[in-house]
Short mmCIF file of C-alpha atoms in Angstrom, two decimals:
data_model
loop_
_atom_site.label_atom_id
_atom_site.label_comp_id
_atom_site.label_asym_id
_atom_site.label_seq_id
_atom_site.Cartn_x
_atom_site.Cartn_y
_atom_site.Cartn_z
CA UNK A 187 0.16 0.12 0.06
CA UNK A 188 1.34 3.10 -1.04
CA UNK A 189 2.09 5.10 2.06
CA UNK A 190 3.18 8.21 3.83
CA UNK A 191 4.27 6.97 7.34
CA UNK A 192 5.04 8.97 10.50
CA UNK A 193 6.45 8.25 14.08
CA UNK A 194 5.69 8.62 16.56
CA UNK A 195 2.37 9.53 16.21
CA UNK A 196 1.84 11.20 19.71
CA UNK A 197 4.67 12.76 22.15
CA UNK A 198 4.68 14.73 24.87
CA UNK A 199 7.81 16.32 26.01
CA UNK A 200 9.58 18.81 27.97
CA UNK A 201 11.44 21.99 26.86
CA UNK A 202 14.64 21.69 25.69
CA UNK A 203 14.69 17.57 25.55
CA UNK A 204 16.08 17.00 21.81
CA UNK A 205 13.45 14.96 19.56
CA UNK A 206 13.18 13.30 16.24
CA UNK A 207 9.82 12.92 14.06
CA UNK A 208 10.40 10.52 11.44
CA UNK A 209 8.51 10.47 8.03
CA UNK A 210 9.25 7.64 5.31
CA UNK A 211 7.12 7.22 2.22
CA UNK A 212 7.17 4.32 -0.17
CA UNK A 213 6.24 5.55 -3.56
CA UNK A 214 9.77 6.57 -4.27
CA UNK A 215 8.74 10.30 -4.57
CA UNK A 216 11.18 12.50 -4.67
CA UNK A 217 9.69 15.76 -2.85
CA UNK A 218 9.12 15.59 0.85
CA UNK A 219 7.56 18.45 3.24
CA UNK A 220 6.72 19.05 6.60
CA UNK A 221 3.91 21.03 7.59
CA UNK A 222 2.62 22.14 11.46
CA UNK A 223 -1.21 22.48 11.80
CA UNK A 224 -2.66 25.00 14.44
CA UNK A 225 -6.27 26.03 14.59
CA UNK A 226 -7.79 28.98 12.54
CA UNK A 227 -4.08 28.91 10.90
CA UNK A 228 -4.27 25.60 8.59
CA UNK A 229 -1.14 23.89 7.26
CA UNK A 230 2.29 25.91 7.34
CA UNK A 231 5.03 24.43 5.90
CA UNK A 232 8.08 24.02 7.79
CA UNK A 233 11.01 22.60 5.42
CA UNK A 234 10.85 21.06 2.29
CA UNK A 235 12.93 18.86 -0.10
CA UNK A 236 12.92 18.35 -3.53
CA UNK A 237 15.73 15.29 -3.84
CA UNK A 238 18.21 13.78 -1.80
CA UNK A 239 20.25 16.11 -0.42
CA UNK A 240 18.41 18.91 -1.24
CA UNK A 241 16.71 20.88 1.55
CA UNK A 242 15.32 24.51 1.99
CA UNK A 243 12.97 26.26 4.36
CA UNK A 244 9.28 26.85 4.28
CA UNK A 245 7.47 29.97 6.17
CA UNK A 246 7.62 28.44 9.53
CA UNK A 247 11.62 26.93 9.51
CA UNK A 248 12.77 28.53 12.74
CA UNK A 249 13.62 25.78 15.99
CA UNK A 250 13.15 23.12 13.55
CA UNK A 251 16.01 20.85 11.42
CA UNK A 252 15.79 18.34 8.73
CA UNK A 253 17.95 15.95 6.82
CA UNK A 254 17.28 14.20 3.08
CA UNK A 255 20.24 11.75 3.23
CA UNK A 256 17.80 8.95 1.64
CA UNK A 257 15.11 9.07 -0.39
CA UNK A 258 12.54 7.82 1.62
CA UNK A 259 12.96 9.25 4.35
CA UNK A 260 12.56 13.15 5.81
CA UNK A 261 13.34 13.07 9.30
CA UNK A 262 12.45 16.34 11.75
CA UNK A 263 14.28 17.53 14.44
CA UNK A 264 13.70 19.71 17.20
CA UNK A 265 17.23 20.02 18.64
CA UNK A 266 15.38 22.36 22.02
CA UNK A 267 11.65 22.00 21.86
CA UNK A 268 9.53 25.27 22.88
CA UNK A 269 6.32 25.18 24.51
CA UNK A 270 5.08 27.30 20.72
CA UNK A 271 6.07 23.96 18.74
CA UNK A 272 3.30 22.36 20.55
CA UNK A 273 1.22 21.30 17.18
CA UNK A 274 0.11 18.91 14.73
CA UNK A 275 2.97 17.83 12.44
CA UNK A 276 2.41 16.29 9.10
CA UNK A 277 4.91 15.04 6.43
CA UNK A 278 3.96 15.09 2.85
CA UNK A 279 5.58 13.72 -0.24
CA UNK A 280 4.74 14.06 -3.75
CA UNK A 281 6.71 12.61 -7.28
CA UNK A 282 7.90 16.31 -7.46
CA UNK A 283 8.52 18.21 -10.91
CA UNK A 284 8.07 15.81 -13.56
CA UNK A 285 5.40 14.34 -11.65
CA UNK A 286 3.20 16.68 -9.96
CA UNK A 287 5.07 18.43 -7.20
CA UNK A 288 1.88 20.01 -5.59
CA UNK A 289 -0.42 17.23 -5.57
CA UNK A 290 1.26 15.77 -2.39
CA UNK A 291 0.37 12.84 -0.30
CA UNK A 292 -0.10 13.17 3.57
CA UNK A 293 1.16 11.28 6.30
CA UNK A 294 -1.29 10.41 9.52
CA UNK A 295 -0.12 13.60 11.53
CA UNK A 296 2.00 13.49 15.21
CA UNK A 297 0.56 15.21 17.58
CA UNK A 298 3.38 16.75 20.01
CA UNK A 299 2.71 18.77 23.65
CA UNK A 300 5.75 20.39 25.00
CA UNK A 301 5.41 21.29 28.69
CA UNK B 128 3.01 34.99 6.01
CA UNK B 129 0.45 34.55 3.13
CA UNK B 130 -2.79 33.18 3.70
CA UNK B 131 -6.04 32.37 1.83
CA UNK B 132 -9.16 33.27 3.02
CA UNK B 133 -11.65 30.19 3.01
CA UNK B 134 -15.64 30.45 3.71
CA UNK B 135 -17.67 29.72 5.59
CA UNK B 136 -15.60 28.31 8.48
CA UNK B 137 -18.12 25.69 9.27
CA UNK B 138 -21.33 24.10 7.95
CA UNK B 139 -24.00 21.75 9.14
CA UNK B 140 -26.08 20.77 6.66
CA UNK B 141 -28.82 17.80 6.40
CA UNK B 142 -27.89 14.57 4.50
CA UNK B 143 -28.64 15.00 0.88
CA UNK B 144 -28.38 18.99 0.61
CA UNK B 145 -25.68 20.80 -1.98
CA UNK B 146 -22.74 22.35 -0.28
CA UNK B 147 -20.50 25.27 -1.30
CA UNK B 148 -17.28 26.79 -0.55
CA UNK B 149 -14.86 29.08 -1.28
CA UNK B 150 -11.18 30.74 -1.31
CA UNK B 151 -10.41 33.56 -2.45
CA UNK B 152 -6.73 35.74 -1.92
CA UNK B 153 -4.96 38.83 -2.87
CA UNK B 154 -2.35 36.77 -4.79
CA UNK B 155 -2.51 35.29 -8.07
CA UNK B 156 -2.11 31.19 -8.30
CA UNK B 157 -1.24 29.21 -10.39
CA UNK B 158 -2.60 25.84 -9.19
CA UNK B 159 -5.19 25.51 -6.80
CA UNK B 160 -5.82 22.02 -4.69
CA UNK B 161 -8.88 21.08 -2.66
CA UNK B 162 -8.01 18.81 0.43
CA UNK B 163 -10.30 17.19 3.07
CA UNK B 164 -8.97 15.66 6.09
CA UNK B 165 -10.99 13.23 8.57
CA UNK B 166 -10.63 13.19 12.47
CA UNK B 167 -7.74 11.77 13.49
CA UNK B 168 -5.81 11.67 9.94
CA UNK B 169 -3.61 13.70 7.55
CA UNK B 170 -5.60 15.16 4.60
CA UNK B 171 -6.56 13.48 1.32
CA UNK B 172 -5.97 15.36 -2.15
CA UNK B 173 -9.80 15.78 -3.73
CA UNK B 174 -9.05 18.31 -6.52
CA UNK B 175 -6.34 19.65 -8.72
CA UNK B 176 -7.23 22.18 -11.09
CA UNK B 177 -4.34 24.22 -13.32
CA UNK B 178 -5.98 26.14 -15.34
CA UNK B 179 -8.00 29.68 -14.88
CA UNK B 180 -11.52 29.00 -15.55
CA UNK B 181 -11.02 24.82 -14.88
CA UNK B 182 -14.03 22.79 -13.51
CA UNK B 183 -13.17 19.39 -12.39
CA UNK B 184 -15.17 17.22 -10.86
CA UNK B 185 -14.58 14.23 -9.13
CA UNK B 186 -17.60 12.19 -8.14
CA UNK B 187 -20.14 14.46 -6.30
CA UNK B 188 -17.59 17.20 -5.98
CA UNK B 189 -17.02 19.54 -8.39
CA UNK B 190 -13.95 22.36 -8.12
CA UNK B 191 -13.48 25.18 -9.90
CA UNK B 192 -10.46 27.88 -10.73
CA UNK B 193 -11.17 31.19 -10.54
CA UNK B 194 -11.18 33.10 -13.82
CA UNK B 195 -9.14 35.98 -11.66
CA UNK B 196 -7.09 32.82 -10.43
CA UNK B 197 -7.66 34.77 -7.30
CA UNK B 198 -10.36 32.22 -5.88
CA UNK B 199 -11.73 28.71 -6.32
CA UNK B 200 -14.81 27.03 -5.18
CA UNK B 201 -15.74 23.51 -4.40
CA UNK B 202 -19.09 22.15 -4.69
CA UNK B 203 -20.40 19.05 -2.87
CA UNK B 204 -23.67 17.53 -4.18
CA UNK B 205 -26.22 15.40 -2.26
CA UNK B 206 -24.21 15.27 0.59
CA UNK B 207 -23.92 12.10 2.77
CA UNK B 208 -22.64 11.49 6.64
CA UNK B 209 -18.92 10.36 5.36
CA UNK B 210 -18.53 13.81 3.57
CA UNK B 211 -18.05 15.05 7.46
CA UNK B 212 -14.60 16.63 7.95
CA UNK B 213 -12.90 19.55 7.41
CA UNK B 214 -11.91 21.11 3.53
CA UNK B 215 -8.94 22.63 3.05
CA UNK B 216 -7.95 24.84 -0.18
CA UNK B 217 -4.40 25.14 -1.02
CA UNK B 218 -3.05 27.41 -3.33
CA UNK B 219 0.10 27.31 -5.14
CA UNK B 220 2.59 29.65 -7.36
CA UNK B 221 4.85 28.94 -10.52
CA UNK B 222 8.18 28.85 -8.43
CA UNK B 223 7.41 25.03 -8.52
CA UNK B 224 8.95 24.54 -4.95
CA UNK B 225 5.88 22.27 -3.85
CA UNK B 226 4.97 25.09 -1.23
CA UNK B 227 1.42 25.30 -0.93
CA UNK B 228 -0.79 27.92 0.75
CA UNK B 229 -3.26 26.29 2.80
CA UNK B 230 -6.59 28.11 3.83
CA UNK B 231 -7.84 27.77 7.29
CA UNK B 232 -10.43 24.79 6.64
CA UNK B 233 -14.34 25.03 6.49
CA UNK B 234 -15.58 21.87 8.89
CA UNK B 235 -18.43 20.29 7.82
CA UNK B 236 -21.04 18.49 9.93
CA UNK B 237 -23.81 16.70 8.10
CA UNK B 238 -26.83 15.55 9.98
CA UNK B 239 -28.61 12.20 8.72
#
């Protein structure tokens, strides 16, 4: 089954404790992206990657890091989480420029609470 | 950052009724998309629009890319209980970075 998987699905942590949210897709997609969803704000892009070793900032990159060492994986790293990063996070992927970069498939989401 | 204005914010309708929602922007977009999000899940793509004036259907769903390129509409005909969820519009510029600008969402509730 074609899918985007995220782990963990739920996470409660404390301020300053480094964490990683993993994202993996099995569709051989070139493009991957991270979004956060907050009430009344819709989804906002954090970082995106057009291909392996190519990443760039979205609208709200502060406090986040990403890496794209393999095509299928795109982890989101919070080096020192703060309460304002409490949110619902989604990973998404698409075929890329050749196959429709905007037709993105989303993962099930990771609900993060930072105390 | 840029945002789309999506309306209405929520709707509560009777099963069988038709539904309309729309998105407007002060910016011109080259692509419009409509997603649906069920509770506890990620958004799922419903319809993608690539040309101004384009009208596209997907079953009971019909979406249009506004002629000014600053708006888009989604209609759902003969609603059923499984239509319940949050509907998001998203717009994209010509930059091909894959960046989507999302609306705030329309929450749809359907009474059987």
